[in-house]
Short mmCIF file of C-alpha atoms in Angstrom, two decimals:
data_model
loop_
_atom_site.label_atom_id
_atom_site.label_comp_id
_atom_site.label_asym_id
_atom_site.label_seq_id
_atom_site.Cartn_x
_atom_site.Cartn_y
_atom_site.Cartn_z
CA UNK F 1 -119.67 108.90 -34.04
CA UNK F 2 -118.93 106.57 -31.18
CA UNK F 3 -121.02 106.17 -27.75
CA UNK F 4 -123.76 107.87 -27.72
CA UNK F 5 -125.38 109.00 -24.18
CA UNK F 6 -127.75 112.22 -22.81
CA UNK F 7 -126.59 115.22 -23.22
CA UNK F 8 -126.43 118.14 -21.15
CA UNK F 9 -127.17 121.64 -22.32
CA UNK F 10 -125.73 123.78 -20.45
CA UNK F 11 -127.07 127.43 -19.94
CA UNK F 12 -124.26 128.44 -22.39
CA UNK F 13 -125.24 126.13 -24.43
CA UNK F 14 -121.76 123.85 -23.71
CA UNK F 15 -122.58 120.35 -24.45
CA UNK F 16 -121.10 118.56 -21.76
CA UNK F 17 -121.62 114.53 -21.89
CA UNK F 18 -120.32 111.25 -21.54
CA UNK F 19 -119.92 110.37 -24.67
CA UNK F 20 -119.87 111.81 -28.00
CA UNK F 21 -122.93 113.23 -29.17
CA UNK F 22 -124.40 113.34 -33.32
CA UNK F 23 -124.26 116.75 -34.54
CA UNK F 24 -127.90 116.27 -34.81
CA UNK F 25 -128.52 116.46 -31.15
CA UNK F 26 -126.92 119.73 -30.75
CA UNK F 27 -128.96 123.31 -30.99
CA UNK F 28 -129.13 125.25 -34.30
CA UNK F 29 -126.20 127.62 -32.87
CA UNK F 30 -123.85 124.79 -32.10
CA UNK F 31 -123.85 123.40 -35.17
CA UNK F 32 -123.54 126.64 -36.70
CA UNK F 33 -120.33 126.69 -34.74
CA UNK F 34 -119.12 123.26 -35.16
CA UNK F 35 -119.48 123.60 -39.14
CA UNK F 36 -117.43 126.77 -38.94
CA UNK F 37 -114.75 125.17 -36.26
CA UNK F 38 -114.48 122.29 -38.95
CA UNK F 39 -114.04 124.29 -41.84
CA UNK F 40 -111.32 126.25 -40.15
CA UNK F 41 -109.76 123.76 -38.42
CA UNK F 42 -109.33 121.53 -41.32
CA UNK F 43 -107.38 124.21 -42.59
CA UNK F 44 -105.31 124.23 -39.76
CA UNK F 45 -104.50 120.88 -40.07
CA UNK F 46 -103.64 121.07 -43.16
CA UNK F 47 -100.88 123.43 -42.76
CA UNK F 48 -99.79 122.11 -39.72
CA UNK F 49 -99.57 118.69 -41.33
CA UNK F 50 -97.43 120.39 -44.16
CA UNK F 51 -95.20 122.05 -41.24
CA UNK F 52 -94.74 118.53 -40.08
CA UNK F 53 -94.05 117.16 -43.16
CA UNK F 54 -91.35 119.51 -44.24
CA UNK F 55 -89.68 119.17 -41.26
CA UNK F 56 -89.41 115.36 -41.11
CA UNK F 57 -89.03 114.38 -44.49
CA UNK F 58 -85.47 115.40 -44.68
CA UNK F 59 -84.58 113.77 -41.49
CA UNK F 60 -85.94 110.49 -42.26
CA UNK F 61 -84.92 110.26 -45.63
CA UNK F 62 -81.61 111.03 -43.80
CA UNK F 63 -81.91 108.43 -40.56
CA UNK F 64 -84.35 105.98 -41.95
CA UNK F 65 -83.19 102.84 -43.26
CA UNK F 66 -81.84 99.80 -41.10
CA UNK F 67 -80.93 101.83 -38.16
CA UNK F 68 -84.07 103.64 -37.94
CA UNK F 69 -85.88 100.20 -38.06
CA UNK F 70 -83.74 98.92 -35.51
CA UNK F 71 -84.22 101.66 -33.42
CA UNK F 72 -87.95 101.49 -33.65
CA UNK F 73 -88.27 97.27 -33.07
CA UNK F 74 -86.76 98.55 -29.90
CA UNK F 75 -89.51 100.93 -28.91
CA UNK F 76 -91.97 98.37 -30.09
CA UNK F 77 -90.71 95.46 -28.01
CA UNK F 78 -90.21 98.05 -24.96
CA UNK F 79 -93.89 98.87 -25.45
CA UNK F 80 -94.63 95.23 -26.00
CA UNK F 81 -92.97 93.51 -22.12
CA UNK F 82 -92.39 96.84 -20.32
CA UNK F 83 -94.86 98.39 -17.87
CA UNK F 84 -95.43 102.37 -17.75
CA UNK F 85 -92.52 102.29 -15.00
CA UNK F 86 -90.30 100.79 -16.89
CA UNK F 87 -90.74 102.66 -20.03
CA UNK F 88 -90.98 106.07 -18.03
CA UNK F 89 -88.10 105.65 -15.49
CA UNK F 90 -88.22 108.16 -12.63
CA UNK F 91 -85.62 110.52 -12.41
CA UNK F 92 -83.34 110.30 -9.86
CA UNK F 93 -83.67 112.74 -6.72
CA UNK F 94 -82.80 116.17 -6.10
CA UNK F 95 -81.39 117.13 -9.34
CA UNK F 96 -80.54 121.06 -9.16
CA UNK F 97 -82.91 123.32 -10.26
CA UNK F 98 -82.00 127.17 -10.55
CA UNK F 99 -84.15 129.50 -10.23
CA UNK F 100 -84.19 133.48 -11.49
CA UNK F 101 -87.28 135.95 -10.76
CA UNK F 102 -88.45 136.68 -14.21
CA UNK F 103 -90.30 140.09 -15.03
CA UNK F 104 -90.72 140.22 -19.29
CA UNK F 105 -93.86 139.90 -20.78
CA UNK F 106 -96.08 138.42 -17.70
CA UNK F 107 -99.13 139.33 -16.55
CA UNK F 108 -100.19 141.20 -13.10
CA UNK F 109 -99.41 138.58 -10.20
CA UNK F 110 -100.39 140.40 -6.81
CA UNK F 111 -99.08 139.04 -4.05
CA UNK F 112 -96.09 136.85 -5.86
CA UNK F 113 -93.52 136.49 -8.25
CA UNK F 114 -92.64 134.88 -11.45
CA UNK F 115 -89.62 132.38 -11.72
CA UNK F 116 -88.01 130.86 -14.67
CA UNK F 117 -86.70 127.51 -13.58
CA UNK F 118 -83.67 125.76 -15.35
CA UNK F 119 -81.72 122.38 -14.64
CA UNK F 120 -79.96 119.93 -16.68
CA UNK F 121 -81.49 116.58 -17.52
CA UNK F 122 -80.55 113.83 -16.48
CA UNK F 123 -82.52 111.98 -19.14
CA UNK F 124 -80.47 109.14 -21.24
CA UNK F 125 -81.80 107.32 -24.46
CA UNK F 126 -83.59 104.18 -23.32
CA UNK F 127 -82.61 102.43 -26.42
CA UNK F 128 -79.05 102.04 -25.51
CA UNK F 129 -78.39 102.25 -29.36
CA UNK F 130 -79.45 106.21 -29.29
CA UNK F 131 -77.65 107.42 -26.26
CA UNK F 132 -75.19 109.42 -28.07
CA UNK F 133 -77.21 110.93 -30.76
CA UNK F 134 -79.56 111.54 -28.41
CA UNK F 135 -77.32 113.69 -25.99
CA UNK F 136 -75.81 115.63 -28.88
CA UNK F 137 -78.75 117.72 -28.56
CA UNK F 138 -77.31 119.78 -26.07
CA UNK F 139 -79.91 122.52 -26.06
CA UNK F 140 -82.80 120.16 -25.34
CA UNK F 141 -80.60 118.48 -22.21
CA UNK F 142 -81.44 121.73 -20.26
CA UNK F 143 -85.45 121.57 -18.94
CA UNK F 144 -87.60 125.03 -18.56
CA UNK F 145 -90.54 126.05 -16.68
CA UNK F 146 -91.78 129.11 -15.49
CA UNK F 147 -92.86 128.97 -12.30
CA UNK F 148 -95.29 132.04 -10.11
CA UNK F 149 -95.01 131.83 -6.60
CA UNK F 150 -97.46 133.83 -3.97
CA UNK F 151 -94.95 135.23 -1.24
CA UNK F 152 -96.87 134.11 1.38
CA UNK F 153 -95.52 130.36 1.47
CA UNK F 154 -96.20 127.48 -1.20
CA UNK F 155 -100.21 126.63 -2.41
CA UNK F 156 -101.22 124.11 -3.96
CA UNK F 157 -100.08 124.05 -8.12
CA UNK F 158 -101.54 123.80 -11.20
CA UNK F 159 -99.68 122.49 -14.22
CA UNK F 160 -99.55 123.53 -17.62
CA UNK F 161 -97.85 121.79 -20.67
CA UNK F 162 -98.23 123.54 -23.71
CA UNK F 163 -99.07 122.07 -27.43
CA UNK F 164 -97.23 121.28 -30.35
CA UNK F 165 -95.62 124.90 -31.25
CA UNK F 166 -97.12 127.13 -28.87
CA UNK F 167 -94.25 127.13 -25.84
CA UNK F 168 -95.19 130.17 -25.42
CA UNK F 169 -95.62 131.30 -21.79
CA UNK F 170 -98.03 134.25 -22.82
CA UNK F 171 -100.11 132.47 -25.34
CA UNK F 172 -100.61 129.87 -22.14
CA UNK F 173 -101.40 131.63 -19.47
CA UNK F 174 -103.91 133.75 -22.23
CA UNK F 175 -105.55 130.37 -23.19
CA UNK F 176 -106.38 128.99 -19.55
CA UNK F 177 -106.88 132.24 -17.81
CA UNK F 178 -104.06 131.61 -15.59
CA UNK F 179 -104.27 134.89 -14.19
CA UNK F 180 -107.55 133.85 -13.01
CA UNK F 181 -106.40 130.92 -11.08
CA UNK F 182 -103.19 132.42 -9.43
CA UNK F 183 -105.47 135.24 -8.05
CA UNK F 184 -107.81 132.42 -6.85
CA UNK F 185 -105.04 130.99 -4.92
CA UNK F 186 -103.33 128.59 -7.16
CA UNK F 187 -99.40 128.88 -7.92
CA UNK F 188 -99.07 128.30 -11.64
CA UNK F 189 -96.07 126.17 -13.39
CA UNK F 190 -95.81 126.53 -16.94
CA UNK F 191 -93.62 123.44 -18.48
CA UNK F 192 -91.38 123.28 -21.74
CA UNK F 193 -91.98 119.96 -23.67
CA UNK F 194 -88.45 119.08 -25.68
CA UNK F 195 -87.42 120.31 -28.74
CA UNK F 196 -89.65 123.81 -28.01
CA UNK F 197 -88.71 127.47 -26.91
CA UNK F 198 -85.38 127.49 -25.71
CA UNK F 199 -84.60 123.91 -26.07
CA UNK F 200 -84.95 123.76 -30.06
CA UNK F 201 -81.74 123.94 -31.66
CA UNK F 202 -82.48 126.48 -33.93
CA UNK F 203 -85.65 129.73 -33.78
CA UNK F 204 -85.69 129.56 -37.66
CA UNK F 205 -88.19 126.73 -37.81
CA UNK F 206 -91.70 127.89 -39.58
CA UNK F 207 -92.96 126.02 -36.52
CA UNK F 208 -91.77 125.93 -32.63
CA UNK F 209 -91.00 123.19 -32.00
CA UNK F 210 -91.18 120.87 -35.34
CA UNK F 211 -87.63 120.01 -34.29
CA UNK F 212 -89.32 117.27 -32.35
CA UNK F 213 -90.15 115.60 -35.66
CA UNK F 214 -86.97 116.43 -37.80
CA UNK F 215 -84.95 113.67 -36.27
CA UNK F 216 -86.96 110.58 -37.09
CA UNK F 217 -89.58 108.75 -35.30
CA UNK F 218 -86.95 107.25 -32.92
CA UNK F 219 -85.74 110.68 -31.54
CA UNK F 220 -89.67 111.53 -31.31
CA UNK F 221 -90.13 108.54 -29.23
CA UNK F 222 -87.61 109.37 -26.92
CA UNK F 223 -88.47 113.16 -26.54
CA UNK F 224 -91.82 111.89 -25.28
CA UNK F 225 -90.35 109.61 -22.62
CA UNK F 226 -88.07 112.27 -22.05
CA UNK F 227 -90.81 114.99 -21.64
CA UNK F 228 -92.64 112.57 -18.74
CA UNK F 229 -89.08 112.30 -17.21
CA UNK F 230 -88.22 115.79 -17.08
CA UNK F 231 -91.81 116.74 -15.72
CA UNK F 232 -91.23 114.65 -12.98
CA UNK F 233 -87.88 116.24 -11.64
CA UNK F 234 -90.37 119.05 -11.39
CA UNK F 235 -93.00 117.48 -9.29
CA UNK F 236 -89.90 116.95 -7.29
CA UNK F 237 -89.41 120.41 -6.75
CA UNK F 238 -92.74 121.66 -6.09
CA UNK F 239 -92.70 118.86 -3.00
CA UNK F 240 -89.40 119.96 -2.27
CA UNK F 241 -91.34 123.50 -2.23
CA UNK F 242 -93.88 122.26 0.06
CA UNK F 243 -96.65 122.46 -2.45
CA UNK F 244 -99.85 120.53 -0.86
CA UNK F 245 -101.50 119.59 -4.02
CA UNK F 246 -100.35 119.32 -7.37
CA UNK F 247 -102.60 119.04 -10.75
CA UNK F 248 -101.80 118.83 -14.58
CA UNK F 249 -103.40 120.02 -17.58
CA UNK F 250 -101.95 120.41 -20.92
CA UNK F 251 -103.41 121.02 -24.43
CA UNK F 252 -102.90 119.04 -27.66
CA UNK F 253 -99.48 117.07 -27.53
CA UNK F 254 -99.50 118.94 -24.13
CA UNK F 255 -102.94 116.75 -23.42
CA UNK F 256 -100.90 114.02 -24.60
CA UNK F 257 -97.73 114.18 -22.71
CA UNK F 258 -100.46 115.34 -19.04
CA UNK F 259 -101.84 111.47 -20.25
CA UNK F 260 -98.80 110.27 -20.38
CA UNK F 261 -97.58 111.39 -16.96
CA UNK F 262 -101.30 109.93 -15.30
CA UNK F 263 -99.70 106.46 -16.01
CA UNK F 264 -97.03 106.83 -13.49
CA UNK F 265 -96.99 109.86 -11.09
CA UNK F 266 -99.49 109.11 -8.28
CA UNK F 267 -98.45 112.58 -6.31
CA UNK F 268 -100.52 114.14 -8.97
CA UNK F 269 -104.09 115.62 -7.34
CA UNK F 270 -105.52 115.74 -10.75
CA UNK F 271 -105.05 115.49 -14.42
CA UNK F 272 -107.00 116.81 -16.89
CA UNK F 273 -105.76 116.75 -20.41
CA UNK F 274 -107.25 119.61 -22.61
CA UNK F 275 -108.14 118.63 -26.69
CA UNK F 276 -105.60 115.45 -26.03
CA UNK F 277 -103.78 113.84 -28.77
CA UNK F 278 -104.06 110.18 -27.71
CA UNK F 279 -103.55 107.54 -30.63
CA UNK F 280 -101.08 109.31 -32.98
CA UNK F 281 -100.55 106.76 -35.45
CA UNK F 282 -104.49 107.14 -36.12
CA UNK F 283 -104.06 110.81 -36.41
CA UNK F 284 -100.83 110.96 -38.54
CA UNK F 285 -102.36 109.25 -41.41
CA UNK F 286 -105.48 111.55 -41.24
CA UNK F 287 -103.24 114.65 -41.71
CA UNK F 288 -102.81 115.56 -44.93
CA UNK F 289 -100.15 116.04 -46.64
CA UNK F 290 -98.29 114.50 -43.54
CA UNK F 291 -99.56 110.73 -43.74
CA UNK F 292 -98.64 110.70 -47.18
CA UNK F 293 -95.32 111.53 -46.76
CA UNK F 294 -94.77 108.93 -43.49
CA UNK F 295 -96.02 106.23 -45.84
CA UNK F 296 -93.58 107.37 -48.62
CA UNK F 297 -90.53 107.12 -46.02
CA UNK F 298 -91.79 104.25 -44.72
CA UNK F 299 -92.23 102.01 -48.01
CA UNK F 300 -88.84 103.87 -49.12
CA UNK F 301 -86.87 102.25 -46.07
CA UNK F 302 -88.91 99.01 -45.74
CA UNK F 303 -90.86 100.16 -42.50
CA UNK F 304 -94.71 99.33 -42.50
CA UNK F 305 -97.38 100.89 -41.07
CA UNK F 306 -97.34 98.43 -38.47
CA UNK F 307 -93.83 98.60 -37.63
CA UNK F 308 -94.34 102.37 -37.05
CA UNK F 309 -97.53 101.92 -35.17
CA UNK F 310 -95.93 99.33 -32.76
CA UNK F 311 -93.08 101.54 -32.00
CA UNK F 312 -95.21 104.78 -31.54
CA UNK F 313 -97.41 102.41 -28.24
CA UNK F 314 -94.63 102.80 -26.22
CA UNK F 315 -95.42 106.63 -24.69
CA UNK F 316 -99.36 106.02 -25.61
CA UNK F 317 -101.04 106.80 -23.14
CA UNK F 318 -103.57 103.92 -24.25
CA UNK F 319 -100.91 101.49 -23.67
CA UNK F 320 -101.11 101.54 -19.96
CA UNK F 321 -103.36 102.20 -17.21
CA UNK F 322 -103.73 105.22 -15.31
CA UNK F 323 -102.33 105.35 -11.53
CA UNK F 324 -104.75 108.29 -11.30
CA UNK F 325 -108.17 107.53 -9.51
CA UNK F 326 -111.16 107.99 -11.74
CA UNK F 327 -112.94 110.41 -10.04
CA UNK F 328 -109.38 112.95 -9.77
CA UNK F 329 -109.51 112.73 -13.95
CA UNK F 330 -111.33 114.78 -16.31
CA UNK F 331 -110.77 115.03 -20.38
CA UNK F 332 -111.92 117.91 -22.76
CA UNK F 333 -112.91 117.45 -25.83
CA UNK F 334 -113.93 119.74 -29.03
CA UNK F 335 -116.77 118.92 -30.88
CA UNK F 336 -115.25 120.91 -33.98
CA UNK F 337 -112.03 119.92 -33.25
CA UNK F 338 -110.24 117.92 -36.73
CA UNK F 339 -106.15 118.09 -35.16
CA UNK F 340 -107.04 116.33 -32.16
CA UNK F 341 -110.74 114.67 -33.39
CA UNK F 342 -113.25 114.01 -31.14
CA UNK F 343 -113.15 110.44 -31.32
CA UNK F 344 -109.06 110.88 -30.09
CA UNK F 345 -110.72 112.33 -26.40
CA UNK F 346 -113.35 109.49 -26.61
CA UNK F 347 -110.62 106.26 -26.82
CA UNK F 348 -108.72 107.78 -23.76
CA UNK F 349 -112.46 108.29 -21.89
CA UNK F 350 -112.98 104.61 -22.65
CA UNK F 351 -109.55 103.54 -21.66
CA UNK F 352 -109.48 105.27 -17.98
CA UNK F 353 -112.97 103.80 -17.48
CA UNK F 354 -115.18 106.54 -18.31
CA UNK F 355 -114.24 109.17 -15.80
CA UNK F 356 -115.65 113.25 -16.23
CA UNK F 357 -115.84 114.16 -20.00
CA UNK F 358 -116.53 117.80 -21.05
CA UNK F 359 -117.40 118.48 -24.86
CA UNK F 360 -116.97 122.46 -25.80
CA UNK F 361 -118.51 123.97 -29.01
CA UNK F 362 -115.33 124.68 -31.23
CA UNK F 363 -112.16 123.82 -32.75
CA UNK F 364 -108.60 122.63 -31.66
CA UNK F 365 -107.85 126.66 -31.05
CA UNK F 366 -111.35 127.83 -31.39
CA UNK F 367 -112.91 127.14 -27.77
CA UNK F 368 -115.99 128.72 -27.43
CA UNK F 369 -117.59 129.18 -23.67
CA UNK F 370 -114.11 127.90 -22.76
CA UNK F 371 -115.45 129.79 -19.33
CA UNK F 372 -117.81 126.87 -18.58
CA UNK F 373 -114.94 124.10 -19.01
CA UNK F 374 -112.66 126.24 -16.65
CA UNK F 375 -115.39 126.44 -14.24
CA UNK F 376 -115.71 122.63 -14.21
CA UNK F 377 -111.88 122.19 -13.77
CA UNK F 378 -111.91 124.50 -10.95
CA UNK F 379 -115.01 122.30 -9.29
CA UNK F 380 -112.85 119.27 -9.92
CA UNK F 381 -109.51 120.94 -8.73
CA UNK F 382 -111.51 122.32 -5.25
CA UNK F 383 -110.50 125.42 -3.53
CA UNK F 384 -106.60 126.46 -3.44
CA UNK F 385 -106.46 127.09 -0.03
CA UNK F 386 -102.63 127.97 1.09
CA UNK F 387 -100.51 125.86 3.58
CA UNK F 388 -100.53 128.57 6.23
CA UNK F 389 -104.61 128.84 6.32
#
């Protein structure tokens, strides 16, 4: 396991660290925990991997071939000569967002209101060669967020970008005690990655969201440009808002895409991306039955492993340095984690220079004394205090 430094035992018995500890070094009840948080997240994996796998064998056996290739030497040589603002273009300003109070399945928000937010994208293909396949998703042009307000005037906001299948807005605010943090002062946004919730094409899919995969690894590069894009317009409105501070966390692809984002949008306060997907062509062949299938498309249509890997570094957050300072950035890891692996939270710690690393006992969904992790974001985040104190 990678580089090893002192750990901290924490009362609850959190190993927090900066760097990745042995199993040995942890207490008898941690790795109690971890074996159990490996055990069931390998399971997990696997039938997320076999979600994955169903869903995107079909479309590349469909769009692979010399197009798909074509398609992905672009992404490679965009990764290859393009900086982050070049590959993540900023939106242009003011685009229209709509808002409508929302009242369905949310939690108690004394003092405020919840708002689901809608525009249309303005988001085109950067390979030129996509742009109209790419727009004839017409579902997935329109970005979502849910947005609650305190009616006393803007506060500072938190961010949220959910993982792969789980746009749920209840599961989210559930999972980071959002709740928690509005009543503490903090407006919450909620953000819809492509493909998921309302901008799928279709609700049938065994997965939310596995859309995102069906199209080829082409379209998949894209929808993560187009994720960092359509974040942005949002930024735009919370300034527009008169938020003072603005920070980002996300889980899982969510960690990814909040990674992503730290490469270009300064405004952010903080960023702090939550069991992060980092190097997905790493991860892909680890997940079974998944990797197998990519490699059977791939030696099918006469596109290597390296081709694929090339192509997949241009939304990587790896690929480009943060414009976040150091000290504003903090990365959770799980210790039992086997969809995101520990080792995936340690190669973005090493790329942003080592900045604050927090290892929980558990699994990608399993977060034990998630309490102490929250606690640590809050003392990173500082107090919410509102525009009119």
């Amino acid at each position: 396991m990678s580089p090893t430094a002192p750990t901290l035992e924490t009362p609850d018995g959190v190993v927090a660290t900066h760097g990745l500890p042995e199993v040995s070094e942890l207490d008898l009840l941690s790795r109690a925990l971890h074996a159990g948080s490996v055990v069931s997240d390998v399971a997990l994996r696997t039938a997320v991997a076999t979600a994955v796998t169903a869903a995107s064998i079909p479309g590349g056996a469909l769009t692979w071939g010399r197009k798909e290739r074509a398609n992905l030497a672009f992404h490679a040589d965009l990764a290859r000569t393009a900086t982050a603002e070049e590959v993540f273009v900023r939106p242009p300003r003011g685009v229209p967002v709509v808002e409508r109070l929302s009242s369905s399945g949310l939690p108690e928000l004394p003092g405020g209101r919840a708002r689901n937010l809608q525009f249309t994208s303005p988001y085109v293909a950067r390979n030129p060669a996509m742009r109209a396949d790419y727009a004839r998703h017409r579902r997935n042009g329109v970005g979502w967020a849910q947005h609650w307000r305190h009616d006393d005037g803007p506060r500072p906001t938190l961010c949220v970008i959910h993982g792969f299948g789980a746009a749920q807005y209840w599961f989210n605010s559930a999972f980071f005690s959002l709740p928690q943090f509005f009543a503490q002062g903090w407006d919450i946004l909620l953000y819809t990655l492509p493909f998921h919730g309302p901008r799928g094409a279709t609700r049938r899919n065994l997965i939310n969201g596995s859309e995102v995969f069906s199209h080829g690894f082409a379209t998949f590069n894209e929808a993560m440009i187009h994720a960092v894009h359509d974040f942005r317009i949002l930024v735009d409105h919370l300034e527009a808002l008169g938020a003072p501070r603005i920070a980002l966390t996300g889980l899982s692809l969510g960690g990814y895409t909040s990674a992503m984002v730290a490469t270009v949008e300064d405004r952010l306060d903080a960023v702090i991306p939550n069991a992060p997907v980092t190097n997905l062509p790493v991860l892909l062949r680890e997940w079974v039955p998944a990797g197998v299938g990519i490699g059977l498309l791939g030696a099918l249509h006469g596109a290597g492993r390296e081709q694929l890997d090339a192509a997949l570094a241009v939304h990587s957050p790896l690929s480009y340095p943060p414009v976040i300072p150091r000290e504003r950035l903090m990365i959770i890891g799980g210790l039992g984690d086997r969809l995101a692996p520990p080792q995936q939270s340690v190669d973005l710690w090493e790329h942003w220079g080592h900045p604050r690393l927090h290892w929980y006992r558990g699994s990608h969904v399993m977060h034990f004394s998630r309490g102490a992790y929250l606690d640590e974001m809050r003392e990173l985040l500082g107090p919410p205090l509102s525009v009119a104190a």
